[in-house]
C-alpha cells in the first residue's frame, strides 16, 4: 500500500497521467461525421445522459438498454453495406450482430455521450483452459477461434481503461 501511495503521489506520475488523460480525451471521443452517425446521435444517444465523471453506470445501463431493444445476437448477421455505418446498420436496419457489432455500437454510443471509449478484441480464457497444460517454462494453451471476443472499454479518470460488456449472453 505504501509503495502504491508513493507512486500515485509522485509528481512525475501525476504529470504523466495528466498528459495521457489529455491524449485519451483528444483521441477517444472522435466520431465520424455523416448522416448515419447524426441519426444515431439524435435517435439513440439523445436518450443517454451526458458524462459528468460520476454517472458511468447510468450511461452503461442506458447503452445496454438501447442495444437490447434494438438488436439480437446472431453469428450470421450478414454483411454491412460498404457505405453504411456499422452502428447504424445494427441499430436501425439489420438488428442482428455478434460481439464486434455490439462492442462497436457501444463504443460509438459512449463517445456520443461524452465517455472516452475504445473497441477491444481478444480471447475469452477461463480457468479450465489451464488444466493439464503445464509446461517446463509455463503453460501452453490452445485457444480455438470460437473463443475470440470483442468488448468495449471506457476511460474513467483516475482509474484508466475499464472493460464493459455489451454482447448479449456475456454478462458474466
PDB file of C-alpha atoms in Angstrom:
ATOM      1  CA  UNK A   1       0.000   0.000   0.000  1.00  0.00           C
ATOM      2  CA  UNK A   2       2.791   2.445   0.841  1.00  0.00           C
ATOM      3  CA  UNK A   3       4.606   1.759  -2.446  1.00  0.00           C
ATOM      4  CA  UNK A   4       1.434   2.388  -4.456  1.00  0.00           C
ATOM      5  CA  UNK A   5       0.714   5.528  -2.435  1.00  0.00           C
ATOM      6  CA  UNK A   6       4.236   6.812  -3.173  1.00  0.00           C
ATOM      7  CA  UNK A   7       3.744   6.215  -6.902  1.00  0.00           C
ATOM      8  CA  UNK A   8       0.316   7.856  -7.014  1.00  0.00           C
ATOM      9  CA  UNK A   9       1.522  10.859  -5.029  1.00  0.00           C
ATOM     10  CA  UNK A  10       4.628  11.210  -7.183  1.00  0.00           C
ATOM     11  CA  UNK A  11       4.593  14.469  -9.135  1.00  0.00           C
ATOM     12  CA  UNK A  12       6.064  12.863 -12.267  1.00  0.00           C
ATOM     13  CA  UNK A  13       3.340  10.218 -12.200  1.00  0.00           C
ATOM     14  CA  UNK A  14       0.680  12.923 -11.841  1.00  0.00           C
ATOM     15  CA  UNK A  15       2.086  14.874 -14.787  1.00  0.00           C
ATOM     16  CA  UNK A  16       2.315  11.768 -16.963  1.00  0.00           C
ATOM     17  CA  UNK A  17      -1.202  10.689 -16.057  1.00  0.00           C
ATOM     18  CA  UNK A  18      -2.499  14.170 -16.847  1.00  0.00           C
ATOM     19  CA  UNK A  19      -0.838  14.147 -20.281  1.00  0.00           C
ATOM     20  CA  UNK A  20      -2.213  10.672 -21.003  1.00  0.00           C
ATOM     21  CA  UNK A  21      -5.711  11.758 -19.925  1.00  0.00           C
ATOM     22  CA  UNK A  22      -5.486  14.702 -22.340  1.00  0.00           C
ATOM     23  CA  UNK A  23      -4.413  12.281 -25.088  1.00  0.00           C
ATOM     24  CA  UNK A  24      -7.371   9.998 -24.307  1.00  0.00           C
ATOM     25  CA  UNK A  25      -9.905  12.840 -24.431  1.00  0.00           C
ATOM     26  CA  UNK A  26      -8.375  14.158 -27.652  1.00  0.00           C
ATOM     27  CA  UNK A  27      -8.490  10.779 -29.408  1.00  0.00           C
ATOM     28  CA  UNK A  28     -11.159   8.527 -27.898  1.00  0.00           C
ATOM     29  CA  UNK A  29     -14.160  10.815 -28.254  1.00  0.00           C
ATOM     30  CA  UNK A  30     -13.884  11.106 -32.035  1.00  0.00           C
ATOM     31  CA  UNK A  31     -16.859  10.051 -34.149  1.00  0.00           C
ATOM     32  CA  UNK A  32     -17.315  10.101 -37.920  1.00  0.00           C
ATOM     33  CA  UNK A  33     -19.303  12.974 -39.319  1.00  0.00           C
ATOM     34  CA  UNK A  34     -22.008  11.567 -41.562  1.00  0.00           C
ATOM     35  CA  UNK A  35     -25.783  11.264 -41.734  1.00  0.00           C
ATOM     36  CA  UNK A  36     -25.790   7.764 -40.202  1.00  0.00           C
ATOM     37  CA  UNK A  37     -23.999   8.972 -37.069  1.00  0.00           C
ATOM     38  CA  UNK A  38     -26.163  12.083 -36.912  1.00  0.00           C
ATOM     39  CA  UNK A  39     -29.219   9.808 -36.910  1.00  0.00           C
ATOM     40  CA  UNK A  40     -27.679   7.626 -34.155  1.00  0.00           C
ATOM     41  CA  UNK A  41     -26.907  10.741 -32.140  1.00  0.00           C
ATOM     42  CA  UNK A  42     -30.433  12.151 -32.442  1.00  0.00           C
ATOM     43  CA  UNK A  43     -32.343   8.877 -32.076  1.00  0.00           C
ATOM     44  CA  UNK A  44     -30.336   6.832 -29.589  1.00  0.00           C
ATOM     45  CA  UNK A  45     -27.546   8.826 -27.934  1.00  0.00           C
ATOM     46  CA  UNK A  46     -30.035  11.577 -27.046  1.00  0.00           C
ATOM     47  CA  UNK A  47     -31.546   9.046 -24.595  1.00  0.00           C
ATOM     48  CA  UNK A  48     -28.268   8.836 -22.675  1.00  0.00           C
ATOM     49  CA  UNK A  49     -27.142  11.284 -20.006  1.00  0.00           C
ATOM     50  CA  UNK A  50     -24.031  13.335 -20.756  1.00  0.00           C
ATOM     51  CA  UNK A  51     -20.989  12.036 -18.948  1.00  0.00           C
ATOM     52  CA  UNK A  52     -20.217  14.129 -15.874  1.00  0.00           C
ATOM     53  CA  UNK A  53     -17.422  11.995 -14.418  1.00  0.00           C
ATOM     54  CA  UNK A  54     -19.725  10.225 -11.952  1.00  0.00           C
ATOM     55  CA  UNK A  55     -22.568   8.695 -13.970  1.00  0.00           C
ATOM     56  CA  UNK A  56     -20.747   5.950 -15.877  1.00  0.00           C
ATOM     57  CA  UNK A  57     -23.127   3.251 -14.597  1.00  0.00           C
ATOM     58  CA  UNK A  58     -26.165   5.184 -15.840  1.00  0.00           C
ATOM     59  CA  UNK A  59     -24.568   5.566 -19.263  1.00  0.00           C
ATOM     60  CA  UNK A  60     -23.519   1.893 -19.445  1.00  0.00           C
ATOM     61  CA  UNK A  61     -27.018   0.774 -18.392  1.00  0.00           C
ATOM     62  CA  UNK A  62     -28.557   3.109 -20.979  1.00  0.00           C
ATOM     63  CA  UNK A  63     -26.324   1.733 -23.733  1.00  0.00           C
ATOM     64  CA  UNK A  64     -27.170  -1.827 -22.724  1.00  0.00           C
ATOM     65  CA  UNK A  65     -30.901  -0.980 -22.877  1.00  0.00           C
ATOM     66  CA  UNK A  66     -30.576   0.599 -26.322  1.00  0.00           C
ATOM     67  CA  UNK A  67     -28.686  -2.408 -27.664  1.00  0.00           C
ATOM     68  CA  UNK A  68     -31.087  -4.933 -26.104  1.00  0.00           C
ATOM     69  CA  UNK A  69     -34.108  -3.091 -27.517  1.00  0.00           C
ATOM     70  CA  UNK A  70     -32.603  -2.655 -30.972  1.00  0.00           C
ATOM     71  CA  UNK A  71     -30.637  -5.805 -31.823  1.00  0.00           C
ATOM     72  CA  UNK A  72     -30.275  -9.510 -31.178  1.00  0.00           C
ATOM     73  CA  UNK A  73     -27.194 -11.686 -31.098  1.00  0.00           C
ATOM     74  CA  UNK A  74     -26.533 -13.650 -34.294  1.00  0.00           C
ATOM     75  CA  UNK A  75     -23.469 -15.368 -35.697  1.00  0.00           C
ATOM     76  CA  UNK A  76     -24.780 -14.681 -39.217  1.00  0.00           C
ATOM     77  CA  UNK A  77     -25.918 -11.074 -39.357  1.00  0.00           C
ATOM     78  CA  UNK A  78     -24.962 -10.622 -42.983  1.00  0.00           C
ATOM     79  CA  UNK A  79     -22.535  -8.123 -44.430  1.00  0.00           C
ATOM     80  CA  UNK A  80     -22.753  -4.442 -43.546  1.00  0.00           C
ATOM     81  CA  UNK A  81     -23.158  -2.420 -46.768  1.00  0.00           C
ATOM     82  CA  UNK A  82     -19.943  -0.574 -47.600  1.00  0.00           C
ATOM     83  CA  UNK A  83     -21.477   2.913 -47.446  1.00  0.00           C
ATOM     84  CA  UNK A  84     -23.404   2.288 -44.212  1.00  0.00           C
ATOM     85  CA  UNK A  85     -22.054   2.871 -40.717  1.00  0.00           C
ATOM     86  CA  UNK A  86     -21.910  -0.389 -38.725  1.00  0.00           C
ATOM     87  CA  UNK A  87     -23.662   1.101 -35.669  1.00  0.00           C
ATOM     88  CA  UNK A  88     -26.455   2.442 -37.861  1.00  0.00           C
ATOM     89  CA  UNK A  89     -26.805  -0.895 -39.639  1.00  0.00           C
ATOM     90  CA  UNK A  90     -27.029  -2.796 -36.337  1.00  0.00           C
ATOM     91  CA  UNK A  91     -29.472  -0.460 -34.594  1.00  0.00           C
ATOM     92  CA  UNK A  92     -31.636   0.740 -37.486  1.00  0.00           C
ATOM     93  CA  UNK A  93     -31.561  -1.610 -40.459  1.00  0.00           C
ATOM     94  CA  UNK A  94     -30.428  -5.151 -39.690  1.00  0.00           C
ATOM     95  CA  UNK A  95     -30.949  -5.511 -35.909  1.00  0.00           C
ATOM     96  CA  UNK A  96     -28.589  -8.531 -35.809  1.00  0.00           C
ATOM     97  CA  UNK A  97     -24.952  -8.811 -34.822  1.00  0.00           C
ATOM     98  CA  UNK A  98     -22.252 -10.551 -32.837  1.00  0.00           C
ATOM     99  CA  UNK A  99     -19.714  -9.283 -30.304  1.00  0.00           C
ATOM    100  CA  UNK A 100     -17.795  -6.986 -32.657  1.00  0.00           C
ATOM    101  CA  UNK A 101     -21.039  -5.299 -33.749  1.00  0.00           C
ATOM    102  CA  UNK A 102     -22.214  -4.773 -30.160  1.00  0.00           C
ATOM    103  CA  UNK A 103     -18.791  -3.537 -28.998  1.00  0.00           C
ATOM    104  CA  UNK A 104     -18.558  -1.097 -31.916  1.00  0.00           C
ATOM    105  CA  UNK A 105     -22.048   0.269 -31.282  1.00  0.00           C
ATOM    106  CA  UNK A 106     -21.417   0.565 -27.539  1.00  0.00           C
ATOM    107  CA  UNK A 107     -18.173   2.454 -28.164  1.00  0.00           C
ATOM    108  CA  UNK A 108     -19.912   4.824 -30.550  1.00  0.00           C
ATOM    109  CA  UNK A 109     -22.847   5.460 -28.170  1.00  0.00           C
ATOM    110  CA  UNK A 110     -20.455   6.052 -25.268  1.00  0.00           C
ATOM    111  CA  UNK A 111     -18.454   8.567 -27.275  1.00  0.00           C
ATOM    112  CA  UNK A 112     -21.637  10.365 -28.266  1.00  0.00           C
ATOM    113  CA  UNK A 113     -22.471  10.611 -24.541  1.00  0.00           C
ATOM    114  CA  UNK A 114     -19.015  12.070 -23.803  1.00  0.00           C
ATOM    115  CA  UNK A 115     -17.294   8.929 -22.471  1.00  0.00           C
ATOM    116  CA  UNK A 116     -13.873   8.182 -23.958  1.00  0.00           C
ATOM    117  CA  UNK A 117     -14.189   4.619 -25.227  1.00  0.00           C
ATOM    118  CA  UNK A 118     -12.413   2.075 -27.362  1.00  0.00           C
ATOM    119  CA  UNK A 119     -13.172  -1.172 -29.143  1.00  0.00           C
ATOM    120  CA  UNK A 120     -11.072  -4.128 -27.937  1.00  0.00           C
ATOM    121  CA  UNK A 121     -10.554  -7.662 -29.277  1.00  0.00           C
ATOM    122  CA  UNK A 122      -9.039 -10.682 -27.594  1.00  0.00           C
ATOM    123  CA  UNK A 123      -9.836 -14.167 -26.397  1.00  0.00           C
ATOM    124  CA  UNK A 124     -12.005 -15.435 -23.598  1.00  0.00           C
ATOM    125  CA  UNK A 125      -9.868 -17.697 -21.430  1.00  0.00           C
ATOM    126  CA  UNK A 126     -11.317 -19.489 -18.408  1.00  0.00           C
ATOM    127  CA  UNK A 127      -9.558 -21.369 -15.571  1.00  0.00           C
ATOM    128  CA  UNK A 128     -10.385 -24.743 -17.143  1.00  0.00           C
ATOM    129  CA  UNK A 129      -8.166 -23.821 -20.098  1.00  0.00           C
ATOM    130  CA  UNK A 130      -5.140 -24.248 -17.831  1.00  0.00           C
ATOM    131  CA  UNK A 131      -5.913 -27.801 -16.738  1.00  0.00           C
ATOM    132  CA  UNK A 132      -3.220 -30.251 -17.845  1.00  0.00           C
ATOM    133  CA  UNK A 133      -1.331 -27.587 -19.807  1.00  0.00           C
ATOM    134  CA  UNK A 134       1.703 -27.085 -17.565  1.00  0.00           C
ATOM    135  CA  UNK A 135       4.998 -26.956 -19.478  1.00  0.00           C
ATOM    136  CA  UNK A 136       8.544 -26.675 -18.062  1.00  0.00           C
ATOM    137  CA  UNK A 137       8.573 -22.892 -18.641  1.00  0.00           C
ATOM    138  CA  UNK A 138       4.904 -22.062 -18.090  1.00  0.00           C
ATOM    139  CA  UNK A 139       1.664 -23.035 -19.771  1.00  0.00           C
ATOM    140  CA  UNK A 140       0.730 -23.820 -23.343  1.00  0.00           C
ATOM    141  CA  UNK A 141      -2.913 -23.307 -24.138  1.00  0.00           C
ATOM    142  CA  UNK A 142      -4.569 -23.884 -27.499  1.00  0.00           C
ATOM    143  CA  UNK A 143      -7.458 -21.471 -27.853  1.00  0.00           C
ATOM    144  CA  UNK A 144      -9.949 -22.006 -30.664  1.00  0.00           C
ATOM    145  CA  UNK A 145     -11.101 -19.166 -32.905  1.00  0.00           C
ATOM    146  CA  UNK A 146     -14.576 -19.597 -31.445  1.00  0.00           C
ATOM    147  CA  UNK A 147     -13.186 -18.148 -28.196  1.00  0.00           C
ATOM    148  CA  UNK A 148     -12.372 -14.807 -29.793  1.00  0.00           C
ATOM    149  CA  UNK A 149     -14.354 -11.888 -28.432  1.00  0.00           C
ATOM    150  CA  UNK A 150     -14.757  -8.117 -28.678  1.00  0.00           C
ATOM    151  CA  UNK A 151     -15.771  -5.730 -25.924  1.00  0.00           C
ATOM    152  CA  UNK A 152     -15.733  -2.047 -25.056  1.00  0.00           C
ATOM    153  CA  UNK A 153     -13.512  -0.187 -22.631  1.00  0.00           C
ATOM    154  CA  UNK A 154     -14.376   3.167 -21.058  1.00  0.00           C
ATOM    155  CA  UNK A 155     -11.722   5.516 -19.758  1.00  0.00           C
ATOM    156  CA  UNK A 156     -12.509   6.539 -16.191  1.00  0.00           C
ATOM    157  CA  UNK A 157     -10.447   9.412 -14.806  1.00  0.00           C
ATOM    158  CA  UNK A 158      -8.185   8.207 -12.022  1.00  0.00           C
ATOM    159  CA  UNK A 159      -8.732   4.525 -12.892  1.00  0.00           C
ATOM    160  CA  UNK A 160      -7.819   4.129 -16.554  1.00  0.00           C
ATOM    161  CA  UNK A 161      -9.426   1.781 -19.070  1.00  0.00           C
ATOM    162  CA  UNK A 162     -12.228  -0.349 -17.598  1.00  0.00           C
ATOM    163  CA  UNK A 163     -13.846  -3.176 -19.635  1.00  0.00           C
ATOM    164  CA  UNK A 164     -17.611  -3.162 -20.181  1.00  0.00           C
ATOM    165  CA  UNK A 165     -19.559  -5.988 -21.739  1.00  0.00           C
ATOM    166  CA  UNK A 166     -22.497  -5.268 -24.039  1.00  0.00           C
ATOM    167  CA  UNK A 167     -22.829  -8.503 -26.014  1.00  0.00           C
ATOM    168  CA  UNK A 168     -25.962 -10.432 -25.047  1.00  0.00           C
ATOM    169  CA  UNK A 169     -25.031 -13.643 -23.278  1.00  0.00           C
ATOM    170  CA  UNK A 170     -21.659 -12.409 -21.973  1.00  0.00           C
ATOM    171  CA  UNK A 171     -22.976 -10.657 -18.885  1.00  0.00           C
ATOM    172  CA  UNK A 172     -20.667 -12.551 -16.552  1.00  0.00           C
TER     173      UNK A 172
END
